[in-house]
Coordinates of C-alpha atoms in Angstrom, one line a residue:
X167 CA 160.8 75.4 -84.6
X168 CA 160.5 77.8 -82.0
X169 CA 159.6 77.4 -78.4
X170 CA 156.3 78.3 -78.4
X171 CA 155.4 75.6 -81.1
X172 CA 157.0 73.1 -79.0
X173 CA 155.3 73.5 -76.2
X174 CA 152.0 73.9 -77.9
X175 CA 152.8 70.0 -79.6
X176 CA 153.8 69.0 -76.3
X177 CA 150.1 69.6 -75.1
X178 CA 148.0 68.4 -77.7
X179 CA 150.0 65.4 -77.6
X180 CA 148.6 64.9 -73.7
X181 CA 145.7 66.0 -74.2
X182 CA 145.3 63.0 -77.3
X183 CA 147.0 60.5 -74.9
X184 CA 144.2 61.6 -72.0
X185 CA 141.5 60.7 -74.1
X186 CA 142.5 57.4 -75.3
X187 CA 143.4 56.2 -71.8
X188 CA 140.6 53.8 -70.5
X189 CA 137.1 55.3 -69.1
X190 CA 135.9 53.8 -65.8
X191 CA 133.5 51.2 -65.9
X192 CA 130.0 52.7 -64.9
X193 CA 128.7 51.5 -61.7
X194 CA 125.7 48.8 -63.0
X195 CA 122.1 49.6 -61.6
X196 CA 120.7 46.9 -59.5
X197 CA 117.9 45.8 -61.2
X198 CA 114.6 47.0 -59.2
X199 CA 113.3 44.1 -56.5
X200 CA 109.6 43.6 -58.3
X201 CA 107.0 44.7 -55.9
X202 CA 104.3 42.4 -55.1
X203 CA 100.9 43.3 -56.3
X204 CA 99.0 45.1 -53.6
X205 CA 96.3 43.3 -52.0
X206 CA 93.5 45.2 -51.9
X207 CA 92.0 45.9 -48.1
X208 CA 88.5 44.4 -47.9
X209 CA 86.1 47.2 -47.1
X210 CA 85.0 47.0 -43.7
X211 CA 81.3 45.8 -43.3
X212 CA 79.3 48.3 -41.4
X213 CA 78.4 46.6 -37.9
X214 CA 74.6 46.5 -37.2
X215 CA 73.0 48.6 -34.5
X216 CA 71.4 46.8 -32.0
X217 CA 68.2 47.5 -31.1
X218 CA 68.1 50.1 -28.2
X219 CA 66.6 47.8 -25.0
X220 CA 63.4 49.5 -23.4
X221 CA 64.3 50.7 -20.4
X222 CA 62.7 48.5 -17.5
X223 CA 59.1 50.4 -16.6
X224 CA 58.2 49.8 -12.4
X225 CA 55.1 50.0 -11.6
X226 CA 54.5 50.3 -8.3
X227 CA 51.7 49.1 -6.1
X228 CA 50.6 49.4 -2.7
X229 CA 49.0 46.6 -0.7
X230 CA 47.6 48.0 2.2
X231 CA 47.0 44.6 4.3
X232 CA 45.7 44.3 8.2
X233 CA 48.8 41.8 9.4
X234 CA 48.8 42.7 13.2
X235 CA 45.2 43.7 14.3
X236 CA 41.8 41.6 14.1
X237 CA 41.8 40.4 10.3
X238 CA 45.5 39.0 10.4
X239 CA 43.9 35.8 9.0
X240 CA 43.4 37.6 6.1
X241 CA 45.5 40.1 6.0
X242 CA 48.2 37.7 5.5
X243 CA 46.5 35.6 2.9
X244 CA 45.9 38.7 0.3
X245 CA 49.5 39.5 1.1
X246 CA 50.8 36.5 -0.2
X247 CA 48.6 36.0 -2.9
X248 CA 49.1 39.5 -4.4
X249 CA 53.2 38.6 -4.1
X250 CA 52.0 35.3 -6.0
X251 CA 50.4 37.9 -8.4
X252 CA 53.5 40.3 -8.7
X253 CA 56.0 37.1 -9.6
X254 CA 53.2 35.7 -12.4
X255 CA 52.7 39.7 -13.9
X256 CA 56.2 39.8 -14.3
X257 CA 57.0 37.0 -16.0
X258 CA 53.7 37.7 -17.8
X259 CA 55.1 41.2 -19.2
X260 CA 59.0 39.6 -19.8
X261 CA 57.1 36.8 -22.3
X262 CA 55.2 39.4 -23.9
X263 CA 58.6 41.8 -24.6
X264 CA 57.4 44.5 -22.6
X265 CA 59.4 46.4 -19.6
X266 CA 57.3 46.5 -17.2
X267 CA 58.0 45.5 -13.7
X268 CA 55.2 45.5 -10.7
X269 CA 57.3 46.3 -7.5
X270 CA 55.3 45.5 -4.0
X271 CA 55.1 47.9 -1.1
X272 CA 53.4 46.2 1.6
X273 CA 52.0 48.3 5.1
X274 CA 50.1 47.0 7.8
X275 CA 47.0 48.9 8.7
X276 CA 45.8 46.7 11.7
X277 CA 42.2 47.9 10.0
X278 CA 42.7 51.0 12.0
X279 CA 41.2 54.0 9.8
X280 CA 43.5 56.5 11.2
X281 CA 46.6 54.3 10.7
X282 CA 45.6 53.3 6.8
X283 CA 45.4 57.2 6.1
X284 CA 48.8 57.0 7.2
X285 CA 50.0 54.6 5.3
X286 CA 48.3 56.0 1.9
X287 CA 50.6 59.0 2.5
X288 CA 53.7 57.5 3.3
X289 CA 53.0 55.4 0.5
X290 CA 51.9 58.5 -1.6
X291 CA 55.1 60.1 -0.8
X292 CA 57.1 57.3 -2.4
X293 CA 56.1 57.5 -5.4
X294 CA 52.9 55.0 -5.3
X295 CA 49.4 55.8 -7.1
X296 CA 47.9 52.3 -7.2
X297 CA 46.9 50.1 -4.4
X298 CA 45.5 46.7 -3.7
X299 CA 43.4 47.3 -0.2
X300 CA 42.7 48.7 2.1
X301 CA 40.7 45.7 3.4
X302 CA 38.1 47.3 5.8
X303 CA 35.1 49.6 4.6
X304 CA 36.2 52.4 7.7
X305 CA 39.2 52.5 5.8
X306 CA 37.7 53.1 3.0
X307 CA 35.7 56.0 3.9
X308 CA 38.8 57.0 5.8
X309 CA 41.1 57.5 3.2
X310 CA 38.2 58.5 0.0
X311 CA 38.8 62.0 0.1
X312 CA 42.8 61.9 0.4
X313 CA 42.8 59.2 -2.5
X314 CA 40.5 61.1 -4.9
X315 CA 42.3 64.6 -4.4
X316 CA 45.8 63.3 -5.1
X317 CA 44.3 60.9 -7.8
X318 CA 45.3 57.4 -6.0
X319 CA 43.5 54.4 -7.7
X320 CA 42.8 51.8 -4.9
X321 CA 41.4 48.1 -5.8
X322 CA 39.7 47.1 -2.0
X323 CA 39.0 42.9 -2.3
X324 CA 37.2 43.3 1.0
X325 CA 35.2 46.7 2.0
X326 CA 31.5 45.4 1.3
X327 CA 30.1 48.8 2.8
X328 CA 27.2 50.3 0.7
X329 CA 28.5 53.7 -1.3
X330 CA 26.5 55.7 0.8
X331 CA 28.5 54.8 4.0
X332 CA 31.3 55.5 3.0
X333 CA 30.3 59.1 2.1
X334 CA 30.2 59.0 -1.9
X335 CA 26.4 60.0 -3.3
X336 CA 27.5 60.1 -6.8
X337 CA 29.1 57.0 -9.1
X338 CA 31.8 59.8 -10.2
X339 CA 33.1 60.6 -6.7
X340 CA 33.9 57.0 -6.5
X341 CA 36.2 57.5 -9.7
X342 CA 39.3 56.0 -8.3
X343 CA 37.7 53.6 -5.9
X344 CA 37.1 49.9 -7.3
X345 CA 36.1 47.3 -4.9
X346 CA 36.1 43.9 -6.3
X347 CA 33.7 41.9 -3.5
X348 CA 30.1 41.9 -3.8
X349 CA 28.6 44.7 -1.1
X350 CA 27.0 44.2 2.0
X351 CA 23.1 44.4 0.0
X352 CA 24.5 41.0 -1.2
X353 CA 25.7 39.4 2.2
X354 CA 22.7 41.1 4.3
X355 CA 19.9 38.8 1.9
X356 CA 22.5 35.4 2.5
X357 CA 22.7 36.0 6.7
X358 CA 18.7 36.9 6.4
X359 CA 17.9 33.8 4.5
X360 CA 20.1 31.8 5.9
X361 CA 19.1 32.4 9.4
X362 CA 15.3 31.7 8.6
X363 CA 16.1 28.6 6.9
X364 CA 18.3 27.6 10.3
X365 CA 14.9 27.9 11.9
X366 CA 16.0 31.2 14.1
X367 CA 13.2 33.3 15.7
X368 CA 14.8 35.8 17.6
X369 CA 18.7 37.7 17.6
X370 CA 20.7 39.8 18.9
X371 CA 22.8 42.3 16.5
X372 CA 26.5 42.7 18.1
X373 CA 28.5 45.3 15.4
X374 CA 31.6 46.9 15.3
X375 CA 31.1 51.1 14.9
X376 CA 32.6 51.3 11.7
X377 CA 31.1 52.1 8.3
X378 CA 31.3 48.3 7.2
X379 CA 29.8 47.5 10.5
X380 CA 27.0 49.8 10.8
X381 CA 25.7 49.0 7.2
X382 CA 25.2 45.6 8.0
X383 CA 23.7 46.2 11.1
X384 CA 21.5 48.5 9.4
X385 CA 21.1 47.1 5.8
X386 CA 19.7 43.3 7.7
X387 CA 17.0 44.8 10.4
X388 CA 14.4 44.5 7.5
X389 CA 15.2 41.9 6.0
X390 CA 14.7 40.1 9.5
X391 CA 11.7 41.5 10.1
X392 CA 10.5 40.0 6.8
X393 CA 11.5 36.8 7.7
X394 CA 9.3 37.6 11.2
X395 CA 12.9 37.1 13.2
X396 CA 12.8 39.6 16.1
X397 CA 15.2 42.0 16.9
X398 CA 15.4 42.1 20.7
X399 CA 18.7 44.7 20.2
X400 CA 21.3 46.2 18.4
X401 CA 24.5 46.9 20.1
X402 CA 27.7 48.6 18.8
X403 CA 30.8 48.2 20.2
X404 CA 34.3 51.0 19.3
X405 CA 36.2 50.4 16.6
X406 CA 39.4 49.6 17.1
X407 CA 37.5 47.0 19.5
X408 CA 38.4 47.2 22.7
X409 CA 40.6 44.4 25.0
X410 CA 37.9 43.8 27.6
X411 CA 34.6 42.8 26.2
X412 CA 32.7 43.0 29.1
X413 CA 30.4 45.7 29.1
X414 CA 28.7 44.9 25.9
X415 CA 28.4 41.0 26.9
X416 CA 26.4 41.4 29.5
X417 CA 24.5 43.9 27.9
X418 CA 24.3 41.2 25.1
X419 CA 23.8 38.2 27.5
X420 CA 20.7 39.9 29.2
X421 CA 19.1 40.7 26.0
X422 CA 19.5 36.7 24.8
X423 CA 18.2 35.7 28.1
X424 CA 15.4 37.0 27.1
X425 CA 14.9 35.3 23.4
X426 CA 15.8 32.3 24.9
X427 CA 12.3 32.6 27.3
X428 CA 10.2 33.2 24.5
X429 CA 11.5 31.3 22.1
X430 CA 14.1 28.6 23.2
X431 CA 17.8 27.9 23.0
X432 CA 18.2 26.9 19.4
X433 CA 15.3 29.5 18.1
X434 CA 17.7 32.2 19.2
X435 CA 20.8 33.6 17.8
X436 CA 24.0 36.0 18.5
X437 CA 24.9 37.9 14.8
X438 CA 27.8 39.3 14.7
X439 CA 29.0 41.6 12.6
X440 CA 32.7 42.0 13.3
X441 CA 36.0 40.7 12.2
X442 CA 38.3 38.2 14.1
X443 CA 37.3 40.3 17.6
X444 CA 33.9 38.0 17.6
X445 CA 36.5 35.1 19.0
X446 CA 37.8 37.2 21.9
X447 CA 34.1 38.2 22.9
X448 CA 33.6 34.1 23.0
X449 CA 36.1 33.5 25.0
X450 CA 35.2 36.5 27.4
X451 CA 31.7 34.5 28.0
X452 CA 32.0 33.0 31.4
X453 CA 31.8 29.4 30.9
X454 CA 28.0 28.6 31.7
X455 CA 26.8 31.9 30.2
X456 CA 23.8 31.3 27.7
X457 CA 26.0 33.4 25.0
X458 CA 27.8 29.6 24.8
X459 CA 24.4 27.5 24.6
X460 CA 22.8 29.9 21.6
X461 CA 24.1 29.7 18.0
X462 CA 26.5 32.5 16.5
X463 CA 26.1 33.9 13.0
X464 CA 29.2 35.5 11.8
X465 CA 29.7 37.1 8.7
X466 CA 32.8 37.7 6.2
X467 CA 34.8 38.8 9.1
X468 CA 34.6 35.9 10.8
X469 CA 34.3 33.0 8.5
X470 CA 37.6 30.5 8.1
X471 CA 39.3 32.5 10.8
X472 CA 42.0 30.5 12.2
X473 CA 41.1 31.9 15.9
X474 CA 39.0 29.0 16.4
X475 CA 41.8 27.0 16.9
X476 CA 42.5 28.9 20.4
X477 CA 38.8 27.9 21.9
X478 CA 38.1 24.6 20.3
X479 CA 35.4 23.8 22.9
X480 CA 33.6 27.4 22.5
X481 CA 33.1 27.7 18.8
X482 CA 32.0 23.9 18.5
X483 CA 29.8 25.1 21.0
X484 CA 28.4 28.3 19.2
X485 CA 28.8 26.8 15.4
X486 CA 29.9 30.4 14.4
X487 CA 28.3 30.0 11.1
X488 CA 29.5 32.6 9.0
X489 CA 29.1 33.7 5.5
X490 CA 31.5 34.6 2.8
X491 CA 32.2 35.8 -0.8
X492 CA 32.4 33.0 -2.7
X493 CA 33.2 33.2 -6.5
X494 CA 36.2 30.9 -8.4
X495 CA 37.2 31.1 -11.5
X496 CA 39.1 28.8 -14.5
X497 CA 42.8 29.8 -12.9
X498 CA 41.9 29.4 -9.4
X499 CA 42.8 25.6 -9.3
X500 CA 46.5 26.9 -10.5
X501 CA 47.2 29.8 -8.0
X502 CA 45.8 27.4 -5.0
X503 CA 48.4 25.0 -5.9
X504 CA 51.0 27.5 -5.9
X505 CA 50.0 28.5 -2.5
X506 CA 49.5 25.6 -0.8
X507 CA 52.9 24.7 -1.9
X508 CA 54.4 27.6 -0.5
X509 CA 52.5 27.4 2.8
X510 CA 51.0 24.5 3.1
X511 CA 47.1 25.9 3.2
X512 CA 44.7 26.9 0.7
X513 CA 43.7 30.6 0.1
X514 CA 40.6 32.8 1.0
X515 CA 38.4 34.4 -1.2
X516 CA 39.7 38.0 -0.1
X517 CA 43.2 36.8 -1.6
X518 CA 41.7 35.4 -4.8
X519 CA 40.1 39.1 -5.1
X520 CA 43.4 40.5 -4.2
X521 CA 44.9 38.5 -7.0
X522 CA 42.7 39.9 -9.9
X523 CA 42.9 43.4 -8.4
X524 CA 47.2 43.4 -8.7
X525 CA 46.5 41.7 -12.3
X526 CA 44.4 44.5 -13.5
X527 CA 46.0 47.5 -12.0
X528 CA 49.1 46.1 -13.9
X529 CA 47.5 46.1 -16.7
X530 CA 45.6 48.7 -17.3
X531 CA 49.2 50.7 -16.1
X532 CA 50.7 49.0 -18.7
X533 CA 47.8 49.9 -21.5
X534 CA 47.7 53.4 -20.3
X535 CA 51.6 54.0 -21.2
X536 CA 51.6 52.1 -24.2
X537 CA 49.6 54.6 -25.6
X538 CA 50.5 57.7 -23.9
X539 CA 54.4 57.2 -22.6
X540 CA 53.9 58.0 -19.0
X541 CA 51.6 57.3 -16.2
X542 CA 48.2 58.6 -15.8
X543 CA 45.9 58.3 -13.2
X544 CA 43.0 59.6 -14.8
X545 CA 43.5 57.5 -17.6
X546 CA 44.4 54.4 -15.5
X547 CA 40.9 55.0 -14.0
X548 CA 39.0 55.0 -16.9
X549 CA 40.0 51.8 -18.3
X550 CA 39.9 49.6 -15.7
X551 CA 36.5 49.2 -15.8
X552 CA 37.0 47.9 -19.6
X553 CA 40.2 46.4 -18.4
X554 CA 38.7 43.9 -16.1
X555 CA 35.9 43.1 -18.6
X556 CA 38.9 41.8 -21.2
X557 CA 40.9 40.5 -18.4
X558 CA 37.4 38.3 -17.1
X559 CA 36.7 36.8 -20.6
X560 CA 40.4 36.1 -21.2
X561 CA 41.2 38.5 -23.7
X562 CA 44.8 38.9 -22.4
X563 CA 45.9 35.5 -22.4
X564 CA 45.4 35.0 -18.5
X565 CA 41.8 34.4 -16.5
X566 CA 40.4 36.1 -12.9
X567 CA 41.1 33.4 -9.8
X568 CA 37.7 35.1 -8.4
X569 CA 35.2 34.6 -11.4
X570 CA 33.9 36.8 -13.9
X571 CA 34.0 40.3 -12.6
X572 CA 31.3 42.3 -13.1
X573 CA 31.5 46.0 -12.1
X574 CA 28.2 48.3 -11.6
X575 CA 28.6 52.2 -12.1
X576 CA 29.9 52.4 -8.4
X577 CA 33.2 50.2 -9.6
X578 CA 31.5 47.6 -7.0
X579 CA 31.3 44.2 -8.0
X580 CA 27.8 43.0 -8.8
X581 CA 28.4 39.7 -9.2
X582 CA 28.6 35.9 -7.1
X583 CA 27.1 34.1 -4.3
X584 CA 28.2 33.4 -0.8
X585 CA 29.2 30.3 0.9
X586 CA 27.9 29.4 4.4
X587 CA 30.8 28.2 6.5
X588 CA 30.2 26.3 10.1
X589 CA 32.6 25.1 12.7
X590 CA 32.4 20.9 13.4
X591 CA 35.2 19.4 16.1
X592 CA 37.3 22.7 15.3
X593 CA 37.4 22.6 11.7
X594 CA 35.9 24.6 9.1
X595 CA 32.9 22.9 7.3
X596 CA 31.4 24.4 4.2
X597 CA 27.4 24.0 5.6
X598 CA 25.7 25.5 2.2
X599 CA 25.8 28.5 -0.4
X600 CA 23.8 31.2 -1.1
X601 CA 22.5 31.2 -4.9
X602 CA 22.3 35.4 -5.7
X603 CA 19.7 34.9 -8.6
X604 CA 17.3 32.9 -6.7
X605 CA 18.0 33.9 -3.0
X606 CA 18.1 30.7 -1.9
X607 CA 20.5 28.5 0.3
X608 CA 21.5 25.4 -1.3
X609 CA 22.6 23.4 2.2
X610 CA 25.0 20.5 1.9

């Protein structure tokens, strides 16, 4: 055999022994871990959206109040019943789901013409179109053009002035001007009767020289010659009054002097038509003047002032009867009791028109954006006539304090009688009422 064979033997014989050697094991697979079944992922519920809150709505109102000067009496009582008012609206509104809020801006006039124009600005410039007041009829007449060019709706409870005096000659140029006390063509008919019935024969007219004043003065000289009560003079004093009365009492006292000759102490009376400055002329009267031993016949101004209480001896004296609006309605009993808890008194008839006046200026706001989304004056205007109708029969829920309102086509109230107020051992004492429809005095 030659070499080359031999070694080609040689390595197919490794090669054969190579291949029948052993094979490595394989490396076993772990079997694969079973994976859990998938839980599915709950599908998120969609979260309701809530339901957008109205925005709170303020509506703002003035109250233009005399709380320093010569109807503080007052004054202060239609200031707290209109903040009585504001509270009950409120919660009125929050019951009924609606966002309207009345916020209060109170100013204190003093009855002062030139200072209520003021205020109406000031309050103007902040932002306020509706107003409970102003409480005198020179205000009134004061502030008409300013209110009625910038579109200003005002709600008086206490200017009894006849249109005409306070400059308007048509119903329209009284457009934002609502007063909701009878006028003076009302009280003039009560102090006429009144004064026959008390068995006067002769007076003496003491006014304040204001619009309210002067129509009074004026609106009653008629009505007492009718009755055959003579006039023996008519005397007007400034308004604002002035500190020292003395000028126009003996001016006053002279004139009496003379009734009192013809006709006798108790046939004669002083008639004052003034606010809470008919006290300080009183206690101005020397003490055995004849202005003490003659009655006094007040009016609106005067009657339940608590001045009386500083000259005991003189108005018990002088009786200071005294005439006033007099009108109550279903809710009155309610409000009364709220404010005598608070302050330990009942309220005036001025704040029970007061009252109504906030409630329908509210509401008529609150009708007027319903409907349109925003504030408008002219609109506000025209409803409230048919606002306070609703509001009077009880349409809304809620009544008037003050009685069924009844507006003419001034926006005067034409409604209600007047009670007859005297003064016994300091105290107020109601002494009759007035019935409008029959223009008699029912005495007590």
């Amino acid at each position: 055999m030659s070499w080359k064979k031999l070694v080609l033997v040689i390595a197919i014989a490794a090669l054969l022994m190579a291949c029948a050697g052993e094979q490595p094991k394989p490396t076993p697979t772990p079997a694969p871990t079973p994976t859990p079944a998938a839980t599915p992922t709950p599908t998120p519920k969609p979260t309701p959206t809530p339901k957008p809150t109205p925005s709170e709505v303020e509506i703002p109102i003035g109250v233009l109040a005399d709380l320093s000067g010569p109807l503080t009496t007052y004054g202060e009582d239609i200031k707290a019943t209109v903040e009585i008012a504001a509270e009950e609206v409120n919660k009125y509104f929050e019951s009924k789901g609606k966002p309207y809020r009345v916020k209060l801006y109170v100013e204190d006039t003093k009855v002062d013409p030139k200072v209520c124009l003021d205020k109406v600005q000031s309050l103007h410039g902040k932002g306020v179109r509706l107003i409970v007041g102003p409480m005198g009829s020179g205000e009134v007449k004061n502030i008409a053009e300013y209110v009625t060019a910038n579109k200003i709706i005002i709600v008086s409870p206490s200017s009894t002035a006849i249109p005409s005096l306070l400059g308007v000659t048509k119903p329209e140029e009284k457009k934002f001007i609502f007063r909701f006390v009878a006028t003076d063509d009302f009280q003039t008919q009560a102090i006429a009767k009144e004064a026959s019935d008390l068995g006067i024969k002769g007076v003496v007219i003491a006014y304040i020289g204001n619009a309210w004043g002067k129509g009074l003065a004026d609106a009653i000289q008629p009505l007492f010659s009718k009755y055959g009560i003579e006039v023996a003079n008519v005397v007007e004093y400034p308004d604002p009054p002035p500190a020292d009365f003395s000028p126009y009492l003996g001016t006053i006292e002279q004139n009496v002097n003379d009734l009192v000759n013809k006709y006798g102490e108790d046939k004669v009376a002083v008639v004052a038509f003034s606010y809470e400055e008919a006290y300080t002329m009183i206690s101005q009267a020397s003490a055995n003047s004849v202005l003490l031993k003659v009655m006094w016949i007040g009016c609106d101004g005067t009657a339940k002032s608590r001045k009386i209480t500083e000259m005991c001896d003189r108005v018990n004296a002088v009786k200071m009867y005294s005439t006033l609006f007099d009108s109550k309605g279903k809710s009155y009993e309610q409000l009364n009791k709220t404010y005598f808890a608070k302050y330990g008194r009942t309220t005036y008839q001025y704040g029970l028109d007061a009252y109504d006046g906030a409630w329908v200026l509210a509401l008529a706001y609150a009708q007027v954006y319903d409907q349109k989304g925003k504030f408008d004056p002219d609109a506000v205007a025209e409803v409230i006539p048919a606002v306070t109708e609703k509001y009077s029969k009880g349409e809304y829920g809620v009544t008037p304090v003050s009685g069924y309102i009844k507006l003419n086509e001034w926006n005067d109230r034409a409604s209600g009688d007047y009670a007859i107020w005297g003064v016994e051992n300091c105290n107020w004492v109601l002494k009759g009422v007035w019935k409008s429809e029959t223009n008699e005095v029912v005495w007590k």
